[in-house]
Short mmCIF file of C-alpha atoms and ligand atoms in Angstrom, two decimals:
data_model
loop_
_atom_site.label_atom_id
_atom_site.label_comp_id
_atom_site.label_asym_id
_atom_site.label_seq_id
_atom_site.Cartn_x
_atom_site.Cartn_y
_atom_site.Cartn_z
CA UNK A 1 -30.53 -22.82 107.98
CA UNK A 2 -28.52 -26.03 107.86
CA UNK A 3 -29.91 -28.63 105.42
CA UNK A 4 -29.13 -32.28 106.13
CA UNK A 5 -29.79 -35.52 104.25
CA UNK A 6 -29.10 -39.14 105.09
CA UNK A 7 -26.54 -40.33 102.54
CA UNK A 8 -26.80 -44.05 101.72
CA UNK A 9 -23.18 -43.94 100.57
CA UNK A 10 -21.73 -42.81 103.91
CA UNK A 11 -24.60 -44.19 105.99
CA UNK A 12 -24.99 -41.02 107.99
CA UNK A 13 -26.81 -37.72 108.04
CA UNK A 14 -24.68 -35.03 106.46
CA UNK A 15 -24.94 -31.31 105.92
CA UNK A 16 -25.74 -30.72 102.27
CA UNK A 17 -23.33 -28.53 100.31
CA UNK A 18 -23.57 -28.59 96.51
CA UNK A 19 -20.46 -28.77 94.33
CA UNK A 20 -21.34 -25.38 92.81
CA UNK A 21 -22.61 -23.06 95.49
CA UNK A 22 -26.07 -22.38 94.09
CA UNK A 23 -27.01 -24.92 91.47
CA UNK A 24 -27.84 -28.47 92.49
CA UNK A 25 -27.28 -31.19 89.93
CA UNK A 26 -29.42 -34.22 90.54
CA UNK A 27 -30.29 -37.49 88.79
CA UNK A 28 -33.37 -39.63 89.48
CA UNK A 29 -33.98 -43.08 88.09
CA UNK A 30 -37.25 -42.83 86.22
CA UNK A 31 -39.93 -45.36 85.34
CA UNK A 32 -39.63 -48.42 83.15
CA UNK A 33 -42.57 -47.73 80.88
CA UNK A 34 -43.88 -51.22 80.17
CA UNK A 35 -46.98 -50.94 82.33
CA UNK A 36 -48.93 -48.51 84.53
CA UNK A 37 -46.87 -46.98 87.32
CA UNK A 38 -48.48 -47.95 90.63
CA UNK A 39 -48.85 -45.95 93.82
CA UNK A 40 -45.71 -47.64 95.23
CA UNK A 41 -43.70 -46.21 92.34
CA UNK A 42 -45.35 -42.86 92.97
CA UNK A 43 -44.30 -42.90 96.62
CA UNK A 44 -40.76 -42.68 95.27
CA UNK A 45 -41.66 -39.87 92.82
CA UNK A 46 -43.50 -37.95 95.56
CA UNK A 47 -40.32 -38.23 97.64
CA UNK A 48 -38.34 -36.97 94.62
CA UNK A 49 -40.74 -34.05 94.27
CA UNK A 50 -40.47 -33.15 97.95
CA UNK A 51 -36.70 -33.23 97.65
CA UNK A 52 -36.87 -30.85 94.66
CA UNK A 53 -39.18 -28.55 96.59
CA UNK A 54 -37.05 -28.57 99.75
CA UNK A 55 -33.95 -27.69 97.71
CA UNK A 56 -35.78 -24.86 95.95
CA UNK A 57 -37.22 -23.61 99.25
CA UNK A 58 -33.62 -23.38 100.47
CA UNK A 59 -32.83 -21.11 97.54
CA UNK A 60 -31.09 -23.58 95.23
CA UNK A 61 -31.54 -23.70 91.50
CA UNK A 62 -31.95 -27.17 90.06
CA UNK A 63 -30.64 -29.08 87.11
CA UNK A 64 -32.49 -32.32 87.57
CA UNK A 65 -32.47 -35.22 85.14
CA UNK A 66 -34.95 -38.07 85.13
CA UNK A 67 -34.71 -40.87 82.60
CA UNK A 68 -37.39 -42.96 80.99
CA UNK A 69 -36.28 -46.58 80.70
CA UNK A 70 -37.62 -47.71 77.35
CA UNK A 71 -35.15 -50.53 76.65
CA UNK A 72 -32.80 -52.89 78.48
CA UNK A 73 -34.52 -53.43 81.86
CA UNK A 74 -34.65 -57.20 82.08
CA UNK A 75 -37.15 -59.06 84.23
CA UNK A 76 -34.65 -59.49 87.03
CA UNK A 77 -32.32 -56.61 87.89
CA UNK A 78 -29.39 -59.00 87.48
CA UNK A 79 -29.50 -59.53 83.73
CA UNK A 80 -31.90 -62.43 83.69
CA UNK A 81 -35.11 -62.96 81.78
CA UNK A 82 -36.67 -61.01 78.96
CA UNK A 83 -36.53 -57.26 78.32
CA UNK A 84 -39.63 -55.92 80.13
CA UNK A 85 -40.51 -53.64 77.21
CA UNK A 86 -40.31 -56.40 74.64
CA UNK A 87 -42.31 -58.81 76.79
CA UNK A 88 -45.10 -56.23 77.15
CA UNK A 89 -44.98 -55.51 73.40
CA UNK A 90 -45.41 -59.20 72.59
CA UNK A 91 -48.25 -59.56 75.09
CA UNK A 92 -50.11 -56.50 73.80
CA UNK A 93 -49.24 -57.18 70.17
CA UNK A 94 -47.72 -53.73 69.73
CA UNK A 95 -44.31 -52.27 68.92
CA UNK A 96 -42.14 -51.59 71.99
CA UNK A 97 -42.06 -47.88 71.05
CA UNK A 98 -45.87 -47.77 71.09
CA UNK A 99 -45.91 -49.39 74.51
CA UNK A 100 -43.34 -46.87 75.77
CA UNK A 101 -45.24 -43.90 74.38
CA UNK A 102 -48.56 -45.03 75.82
CA UNK A 103 -47.33 -45.68 79.37
CA UNK A 104 -45.06 -42.62 79.40
CA UNK A 105 -48.02 -40.39 78.61
CA UNK A 106 -50.09 -41.87 81.42
CA UNK A 107 -47.13 -41.64 83.80
CA UNK A 108 -46.85 -37.90 83.23
CA UNK A 109 -50.61 -37.42 83.51
CA UNK A 110 -50.46 -39.08 86.93
CA UNK A 111 -47.43 -36.96 87.87
CA UNK A 112 -49.49 -33.88 87.01
CA UNK A 113 -52.43 -35.09 89.08
CA UNK A 114 -50.00 -35.46 91.99
CA UNK A 115 -48.71 -31.93 91.37
CA UNK A 116 -45.19 -33.31 90.92
CA UNK A 117 -42.95 -30.82 89.14
CA UNK A 118 -41.37 -32.17 86.00
CA UNK A 119 -37.57 -32.41 86.22
CA UNK A 120 -35.70 -29.88 84.07
CA UNK A 121 -34.50 -32.68 81.79
CA UNK A 122 -36.46 -35.83 80.96
CA UNK A 123 -34.64 -38.17 78.61
CA UNK A 124 -35.40 -41.56 77.12
CA UNK A 125 -32.76 -44.30 77.18
CA UNK A 126 -33.22 -44.80 73.45
CA UNK A 127 -32.23 -41.15 72.81
CA UNK A 128 -28.78 -41.72 74.30
CA UNK A 129 -27.45 -44.81 72.52
CA UNK A 130 -24.25 -43.19 71.17
CA UNK A 131 -23.29 -41.86 74.60
CA UNK A 132 -23.91 -45.32 76.01
CA UNK A 133 -21.67 -47.01 73.43
CA UNK A 134 -18.91 -44.49 74.20
CA UNK A 135 -19.29 -45.17 77.92
CA UNK A 136 -18.84 -48.92 77.40
CA UNK A 137 -15.82 -48.29 75.18
CA UNK A 138 -14.18 -46.24 77.94
CA UNK A 139 -14.79 -48.96 80.51
CA UNK A 140 -13.25 -51.53 78.15
CA UNK A 141 -10.28 -49.25 77.40
CA UNK A 142 -9.61 -48.85 81.13
CA UNK A 143 -9.54 -52.64 81.52
CA UNK A 144 -12.75 -53.05 83.53
CA UNK A 145 -14.79 -55.03 81.02
CA UNK A 146 -14.57 -57.98 78.66
CA UNK A 147 -16.57 -59.50 75.83
CA UNK A 148 -18.37 -62.84 75.82
CA UNK A 149 -20.69 -64.41 73.27
CA UNK A 150 -23.62 -62.77 75.13
CA UNK A 151 -22.32 -59.23 75.50
CA UNK A 152 -19.90 -56.94 77.30
CA UNK A 153 -19.49 -57.67 81.00
CA UNK A 154 -18.12 -55.57 83.85
CA UNK A 155 -15.22 -57.24 85.64
CA UNK A 156 -15.97 -56.72 89.33
CA UNK A 157 -12.62 -58.16 90.42
CA UNK A 158 -10.89 -55.05 89.04
CA UNK A 159 -12.53 -52.80 91.64
CA UNK A 160 -10.90 -51.89 94.93
CA UNK A 161 -14.24 -52.37 96.69
CA UNK A 162 -17.63 -53.84 95.75
CA UNK A 163 -20.29 -53.37 97.00
CA UNK A 164 -19.92 -49.86 98.44
CA UNK A 165 -23.51 -48.74 98.75
CA UNK A 166 -25.26 -51.68 100.36
CA UNK A 167 -24.02 -53.35 103.49
CA UNK A 168 -24.30 -56.68 101.74
CA UNK A 169 -21.47 -59.13 101.62
CA UNK A 170 -20.50 -60.19 98.13
CA UNK A 171 -21.77 -63.74 98.73
CA UNK A 172 -25.18 -62.27 99.62
CA UNK A 173 -24.99 -60.07 96.55
CA UNK A 174 -24.54 -63.19 94.43
CA UNK A 175 -27.32 -65.10 96.19
CA UNK A 176 -29.63 -62.08 96.05
CA UNK A 177 -29.03 -61.66 92.35
CA UNK A 178 -29.88 -65.30 91.61
CA UNK A 179 -27.21 -65.22 88.93
CA UNK A 180 -27.29 -68.09 86.49
CA UNK A 181 -24.07 -70.00 86.03
CA UNK A 182 -22.52 -68.51 82.92
CA UNK A 183 -19.18 -70.18 82.30
CA UNK A 184 -18.05 -67.36 80.04
CA UNK A 185 -18.19 -64.84 82.88
CA UNK A 186 -14.98 -64.36 84.87
CA UNK A 187 -16.87 -63.94 88.14
CA UNK A 188 -20.47 -65.00 88.73
CA UNK A 189 -21.34 -61.47 89.91
CA UNK A 190 -20.01 -59.68 86.80
CA UNK A 191 -22.92 -57.87 85.16
CA UNK A 192 -23.84 -56.98 81.60
CA UNK A 193 -23.04 -53.50 80.27
CA UNK A 194 -24.12 -54.28 76.74
CA UNK A 195 -26.18 -57.19 75.50
CA UNK A 196 -25.90 -58.89 72.13
CA UNK A 197 -29.41 -59.11 70.79
CA UNK A 198 -30.97 -62.47 70.04
CA UNK A 199 -32.59 -62.51 66.57
CA UNK A 200 -36.07 -61.93 68.01
CA UNK A 201 -35.08 -58.86 70.07
CA UNK A 202 -36.78 -55.90 68.38
CA UNK A 203 -34.91 -52.96 69.90
CA UNK A 204 -31.27 -53.23 68.85
CA UNK A 205 -28.60 -50.94 67.46
CA UNK A 206 -25.43 -51.23 65.40
CA UNK A 207 -22.45 -51.15 67.74
CA UNK A 208 -18.80 -52.28 67.75
CA UNK A 209 -20.22 -55.54 69.16
CA UNK A 210 -22.82 -56.15 66.48
CA UNK A 211 -26.57 -55.60 66.74
CA UNK A 212 -27.16 -55.17 70.42
CA UNK A 213 -28.70 -53.06 73.19
CA UNK A 214 -27.66 -51.41 76.46
CA UNK A 215 -27.95 -52.88 79.95
CA UNK A 216 -30.20 -50.92 82.31
CA UNK A 217 -27.44 -49.93 84.78
CA UNK A 218 -25.23 -48.66 81.99
CA UNK A 219 -28.04 -46.49 80.64
CA UNK A 220 -28.29 -44.42 83.83
CA UNK A 221 -24.50 -43.97 84.08
CA UNK A 222 -24.31 -42.65 80.53
CA UNK A 223 -27.35 -40.37 80.80
CA UNK A 224 -26.18 -38.98 84.15
CA UNK A 225 -22.78 -38.09 82.73
CA UNK A 226 -24.17 -36.70 79.48
CA UNK A 227 -26.35 -34.13 81.22
CA UNK A 228 -24.68 -33.59 84.59
CA UNK A 229 -20.99 -34.38 84.10
CA UNK A 230 -18.75 -36.90 85.84
CA UNK A 231 -19.60 -35.68 89.33
CA UNK A 232 -22.90 -34.30 90.48
CA UNK A 233 -24.64 -33.67 93.77
CA UNK A 234 -27.55 -36.04 94.31
CA UNK A 235 -28.74 -39.38 92.96
CA UNK A 236 -32.17 -40.72 93.94
CA UNK A 237 -34.23 -43.89 93.57
CA UNK A 238 -36.15 -46.47 95.57
CA UNK A 239 -34.42 -48.71 98.12
CA UNK A 240 -34.61 -51.63 95.68
CA UNK A 241 -31.98 -49.81 93.60
CA UNK A 242 -29.38 -49.91 96.37
CA UNK A 243 -27.99 -53.45 96.06
CA UNK A 244 -27.82 -53.84 92.29
CA UNK A 245 -28.76 -50.92 90.04
CA UNK A 246 -26.99 -48.13 91.94
CA UNK A 247 -24.17 -50.38 93.10
CA UNK A 248 -23.49 -51.20 89.47
CA UNK A 249 -23.80 -47.56 88.40
CA UNK A 250 -21.03 -46.72 90.85
CA UNK A 251 -18.90 -49.63 89.58
CA UNK A 252 -19.34 -48.45 85.98
CA UNK A 253 -18.45 -44.85 86.81
CA UNK A 254 -15.33 -46.02 88.64
CA UNK A 255 -14.41 -48.04 85.55
CA UNK A 256 -14.98 -45.15 83.15
CA UNK A 257 -13.99 -42.07 85.19
CA UNK A 258 -12.44 -43.39 88.41
CA UNK A 259 -15.06 -41.36 90.31
CA UNK A 260 -18.25 -42.08 92.22
CA UNK A 261 -20.77 -40.09 90.15
CA UNK A 262 -22.90 -38.56 92.90
CA UNK A 263 -21.88 -37.31 96.33
CA UNK A 264 -25.21 -37.88 98.05
CA UNK A 265 -27.43 -40.92 97.41
CA UNK A 266 -31.00 -40.78 98.67
CA UNK A 267 -33.40 -43.72 98.64
CA UNK A 268 -37.11 -43.93 99.36
CA UNK A 269 -38.41 -46.92 101.33
CA UNK A 270 -41.17 -49.19 100.07
CA UNK A 271 -44.86 -48.68 100.05
CA UNK A 272 -46.26 -51.93 101.44
CA UNK A 273 -49.61 -53.54 101.01
CA UNK A 274 -50.74 -56.11 103.58
CA UNK A 275 -47.22 -55.92 105.02
CA UNK A 276 -45.45 -56.89 101.74
CA UNK A 277 -43.88 -54.84 98.94
CA UNK A 278 -46.31 -53.43 96.40
CA UNK A 279 -44.99 -54.53 93.04
CA UNK A 280 -46.14 -55.23 89.53
CA UNK A 281 -44.68 -58.73 89.59
CA UNK A 282 -46.66 -59.63 92.75
CA UNK A 283 -49.88 -58.33 91.21
CA UNK A 284 -50.88 -56.38 94.34
CA UNK A 285 -50.77 -52.90 92.88
CA UNK A 286 -53.16 -49.96 92.62
CA UNK A 287 -52.92 -47.09 90.19
CA UNK A 288 -53.74 -43.45 90.86
CA UNK A 289 -56.90 -43.87 88.72
CA UNK A 290 -58.01 -46.83 90.81
CA UNK A 291 -57.66 -44.73 93.98
CA UNK A 292 -59.72 -41.98 92.36
CA UNK A 293 -62.33 -44.57 91.54
CA UNK A 294 -62.63 -45.22 95.29
CA UNK A 295 -62.88 -41.53 96.16
CA UNK A 296 -59.20 -41.03 97.09
CA UNK A 297 -57.87 -37.99 95.24
CA UNK A 298 -54.25 -37.98 94.02
CA UNK A 299 -53.29 -35.18 96.39
CA UNK A 300 -54.84 -37.07 99.31
CA UNK A 301 -52.49 -39.93 98.39
CA UNK A 302 -49.60 -37.45 98.45
CA UNK A 303 -50.70 -36.35 101.91
CA UNK A 304 -50.91 -40.02 102.94
CA UNK A 305 -47.24 -40.40 101.92
CA UNK A 306 -46.32 -37.55 104.27
CA UNK A 307 -47.54 -39.62 107.22
CA UNK A 308 -44.28 -41.60 107.19
CA UNK A 309 -40.67 -40.49 106.84
CA UNK A 310 -39.36 -41.45 103.40
CA UNK A 311 -36.78 -43.78 104.99
CA UNK A 312 -39.50 -45.78 106.77
CA UNK A 313 -41.81 -48.32 105.21
CA UNK A 314 -45.40 -47.23 104.78
CA UNK A 315 -48.29 -49.67 104.75
CA UNK A 316 -51.10 -48.77 102.36
CA UNK A 317 -54.68 -49.35 103.43
CA UNK A 318 -57.87 -47.87 102.02
CA UNK A 319 -58.86 -46.80 105.54
CA UNK A 320 -55.58 -44.90 105.87
CA UNK A 321 -56.04 -43.30 102.46
CA UNK A 322 -59.64 -42.36 103.28
CA UNK A 323 -58.30 -40.70 106.44
CA UNK A 324 -55.86 -38.72 104.30
CA UNK A 325 -58.73 -37.67 102.03
CA UNK A 326 -60.63 -36.28 105.03
CA UNK A 327 -57.45 -34.60 106.29
CA UNK A 328 -56.87 -32.92 102.93
CA UNK A 329 -60.42 -31.60 102.98
CA UNK A 330 -59.81 -30.24 106.52
CA UNK A 331 -56.64 -28.54 105.33
CA UNK A 332 -58.34 -26.90 102.33
CA UNK A 333 -61.18 -25.86 104.59
CA UNK A 334 -58.79 -24.31 107.10
CA UNK A 335 -57.07 -22.38 104.33
CA UNK A 336 -60.37 -20.95 103.06
CA UNK A 337 -61.52 -20.02 106.58
CA UNK A 338 -58.23 -18.22 107.21
CA UNK A 339 -58.39 -16.51 103.84
CA UNK A 340 -61.47 -14.66 105.03
CA UNK A 341 -60.29 -14.46 108.64
CA UNK A 342 -59.92 -11.09 110.38
CA UNK A 343 -58.27 -12.05 113.68
CA UNK A 344 -55.14 -10.19 114.55
CA UNK A 345 -52.10 -12.48 114.74
CA UNK A 346 -48.63 -11.30 115.70
CA UNK A 347 -45.86 -11.73 113.17
CA UNK A 348 -43.78 -13.50 115.82
CA UNK A 349 -46.29 -16.37 115.85
CA UNK A 350 -46.14 -16.70 112.06
CA UNK A 351 -42.35 -16.67 112.23
CA UNK A 352 -42.34 -19.33 114.96
CA UNK A 353 -44.48 -21.72 112.89
CA UNK A 354 -42.33 -21.08 109.84
CA UNK A 355 -39.12 -21.79 111.72
CA UNK A 356 -40.50 -25.00 113.18
CA UNK A 357 -41.62 -26.18 109.74
CA UNK A 358 -38.24 -25.33 108.20
CA UNK A 359 -36.39 -27.16 110.97
CA UNK A 360 -38.35 -30.31 110.13
CA UNK A 361 -37.97 -30.18 106.36
CA UNK A 362 -34.26 -29.40 106.60
CA UNK A 363 -33.74 -32.36 108.90
CA UNK A 364 -33.59 -35.05 106.20
CA UNK A 365 -37.07 -34.13 104.96
CA UNK A 366 -39.04 -34.98 108.08
CA UNK A 367 -42.48 -34.63 106.50
CA UNK A 368 -44.49 -36.13 109.40
CA UNK A 369 -42.89 -33.43 111.57
CA UNK A 370 -43.57 -30.74 108.97
CA UNK A 371 -47.22 -31.85 108.76
CA UNK A 372 -47.60 -31.59 112.54
CA UNK A 373 -46.83 -27.86 112.18
CA UNK A 374 -49.35 -27.55 109.34
CA UNK A 375 -52.06 -29.10 111.55
CA UNK A 376 -51.16 -26.73 114.40
CA UNK A 377 -51.72 -23.79 112.04
CA UNK A 378 -54.94 -25.29 110.68
CA UNK A 379 -56.29 -25.91 114.20
CA UNK A 380 -55.38 -22.49 115.60
CA UNK A 381 -58.55 -20.97 117.03
CA UNK A 382 -57.73 -17.61 115.46
CA UNK A 383 -58.57 -17.19 111.80
CA UNK A 384 -56.30 -14.81 109.98
CA UNK A 385 -55.30 -14.02 106.44
CA UNK A 386 -51.70 -14.23 107.67
CA UNK A 387 -52.22 -17.96 108.37
CA UNK A 388 -53.64 -18.41 104.87
CA UNK A 389 -50.56 -16.73 103.40
CA UNK A 390 -48.31 -18.87 105.57
CA UNK A 391 -50.03 -22.06 104.38
CA UNK A 392 -49.49 -20.99 100.78
CA UNK A 393 -45.83 -20.29 101.48
CA UNK A 394 -45.30 -23.69 103.13
CA UNK A 395 -47.22 -25.38 100.31
CA UNK A 396 -44.20 -24.60 98.12
CA UNK A 397 -42.74 -27.66 99.90
CA UNK A 398 -45.89 -29.76 100.27
CA UNK A 399 -47.13 -29.29 96.73
CA UNK A 400 -50.77 -29.86 97.77
CA UNK A 401 -51.97 -27.03 95.52
CA UNK A 402 -53.66 -25.28 98.45
CA UNK A 403 -54.34 -22.14 96.41
CA UNK A 404 -56.97 -24.11 94.45
CA UNK A 405 -58.67 -25.38 97.64
CA UNK A 406 -62.09 -24.11 96.60
CA UNK A 407 -62.06 -25.93 93.28
CA UNK A 408 -60.90 -29.22 94.85
CA UNK A 409 -63.56 -29.10 97.55
CA UNK A 410 -66.24 -28.63 94.89
CA UNK A 411 -64.87 -31.60 92.90
CA UNK A 412 -64.65 -33.76 96.02
CA UNK A 413 -68.29 -33.04 96.79
CA UNK A 414 -69.26 -34.35 93.40
CA UNK A 415 -67.04 -37.45 93.45
CA UNK A 416 -68.21 -38.27 96.97
CA UNK A 417 -71.74 -38.29 95.66
CA UNK A 418 -70.59 -41.31 93.65
CA UNK A 419 -70.62 -43.14 96.98
CA UNK A 420 -74.42 -42.73 97.11
CA UNK A 421 -74.96 -44.41 93.74
CA UNK A 422 -76.98 -47.64 93.56
CA UNK A 423 -74.78 -50.76 93.78
CA UNK A 424 -75.42 -51.83 90.16
CA UNK A 425 -74.27 -48.43 88.81
CA UNK A 426 -71.21 -48.42 91.11
CA UNK A 427 -70.29 -51.86 89.77
CA UNK A 428 -70.62 -50.69 86.17
CA UNK A 429 -68.41 -47.66 86.89
CA UNK A 430 -65.74 -49.91 88.42
CA UNK A 431 -65.90 -52.31 85.46
CA UNK A 432 -65.53 -49.35 83.09
CA UNK A 433 -62.41 -48.13 84.95
CA UNK A 434 -60.95 -51.62 84.73
CA UNK A 435 -61.75 -51.76 80.99
CA UNK A 436 -60.00 -48.41 80.50
CA UNK A 437 -56.97 -49.65 82.42
CA UNK A 438 -56.89 -52.64 80.09
CA UNK A 439 -57.24 -50.24 77.17
CA UNK A 440 -60.38 -52.06 76.12
CA UNK A 441 -62.02 -48.96 74.69
CA UNK A 442 -64.97 -50.70 73.06
CA UNK A 443 -65.89 -52.36 76.38
CA UNK A 444 -65.44 -49.02 78.17
CA UNK A 445 -67.76 -47.29 75.67
CA UNK A 446 -70.28 -50.09 75.94
CA UNK A 447 -70.34 -49.77 79.75
CA UNK A 448 -70.65 -45.98 79.53
CA UNK A 449 -73.70 -46.42 77.29
CA UNK A 450 -75.27 -48.81 79.81
CA UNK A 451 -74.64 -46.30 82.63
CA UNK A 452 -76.23 -43.51 80.55
CA UNK A 453 -79.17 -45.75 79.66
CA UNK A 454 -79.77 -46.18 83.40
CA UNK A 455 -80.21 -42.41 83.63
CA UNK A 456 -76.77 -41.27 84.78
CA UNK A 457 -74.13 -38.99 83.25
CA UNK A 458 -70.45 -39.94 83.59
CA UNK A 459 -67.51 -37.56 83.30
CA UNK A 460 -63.74 -38.19 83.67
CA UNK A 461 -62.18 -35.20 85.42
CA UNK A 462 -58.65 -34.50 86.70
CA UNK A 463 -59.85 -35.30 90.21
CA UNK A 464 -61.86 -38.39 89.56
CA UNK A 465 -64.84 -39.82 87.80
CA UNK A 466 -68.06 -37.94 88.39
CA UNK A 467 -71.31 -39.85 87.99
CA UNK A 468 -74.54 -37.94 88.42
CA UNK A 469 -78.23 -38.80 88.10
CA UNK A 470 -79.64 -36.99 85.10
CA UNK A 471 -82.29 -34.49 86.15
P1 LIG T 501 -39.66 -49.14 87.91
O1 LIG T 501 -40.62 -48.44 86.96
O2 LIG T 501 -40.06 -50.53 88.23
O3 LIG T 501 -38.23 -49.02 87.45
O4 LIG T 501 -39.76 -48.36 89.30
C1 LIG T 501 -39.84 -46.98 89.40
C2 LIG T 501 -39.45 -46.51 90.79
O5 LIG T 501 -40.39 -46.95 91.78
C3 LIG T 501 -38.09 -46.99 91.27
O6 LIG T 501 -37.40 -45.89 91.85
C4 LIG T 501 -38.40 -48.04 92.29
O7 LIG T 501 -37.39 -48.13 93.25
C5 LIG T 501 -39.69 -47.49 92.89
N1 LIG T 501 -40.56 -48.50 93.53
C6 LIG T 501 -40.96 -49.71 93.04
N2 LIG T 501 -41.79 -50.33 93.90
C7 LIG T 501 -41.95 -49.50 94.97
C8 LIG T 501 -42.70 -49.56 96.20
N3 LIG T 501 -43.48 -50.59 96.50
N4 LIG T 501 -42.59 -48.51 97.06
C9 LIG T 501 -41.83 -47.43 96.77
N5 LIG T 501 -41.11 -47.31 95.63
C10 LIG T 501 -41.16 -48.33 94.73
ZN1 LIG T 502 -31.28 -45.71 87.06
#
């Protein structure tokens, strides 16, 4: 069956054909590990996971790289402000590497809770410094970059076209980037490939340009080429990467290799909250643990994400998420009922559902459409083991771990009992979650002891916090 994706580069839906017939090479921009990833970030990783699953369902093998940004991502995408990692390290009075390790571990725990498959290759920026230096040297050698007292800058005027990915005009690009006037730069919109480290910058490496560190855009170009070669099939990220990060990755690749690195560029739209972007800098974020605290399981959040196409904005509300929680329970329930069902169902009906589902997922990953087929199956008056098998087969794309339905329903029952707790205990549980998020372990232990003293047990499980009255 034909598989199509909307390509941000060509601004149209295209039939997908990998460079090598069976193996898809793909690069995804990974998290900057200076803080907890929020559910907006995870919308983009859920989209990445669905893409992986759709490709596999279509019979492709994957070589998928995701990076961990542990140096060089400055506060603004356009080379302004402090390095996010270093700022967090100073605030938390830790080494940047400790910060990176801590948040990376939690990121992957959340990925696991969301049943997101780990890419074949996960690589940290700081593990690729030599390849990055070489990449900058090639860009310089080809005449696309120059040195200033601050670092090595890409010379945009050398390109035939910039921008190519966003529809922005260059003047808007400049305004959008809020670029400071830097008289050493040839053009205000030239961007840093390599940054000379001020004395107080902790993460820095010996390079032909002195003690310094890579720019964020350069990191992804070098890691993509190291593991996937000069040209690969797919590049993914959130829509905020279109105007600067990915635009600059393309510019760098043109400078180093004269090629656009990926053929198909896919971008996930924002998760909104109260109609605005959910983002760490705006302070309006929720983590997966905070959702669990309110009785929304990670996989219910995944299901919530399927209610909108990845290229449309999605507004997060707790009512919406609670609806998804109920829907997930209905789905698990339907699976279990069908598992023991004895009704006779013709194979043609199974095939029809399957075809409909495949048509939706292969049409630029239309997950709301795909879910409508799932609900048709779940609502079918007949109960048959064939439907249960079909749901398991289609779950290869959804990744809702339907085969463990029984276990989840039992866990949900327990976490939902949390809702019946007295207000003072509920408040203590919430305060404890907040303390844990702030890594205030002594406060968290103290609150646990108070909860226990009130006659309750408290357990942290994969699917949420379970608080029960001691018998
Ligand atoms: P960061 O860790 O900030 O580099 O972001 C990780 C990923 O999350 C990137 O692909 C971003 O584009 C994406 N992202 C950030 N905020 C949101 C949001 N509100 N909705 C969807 N994706 C987001
Ligand atoms: Zn990137």
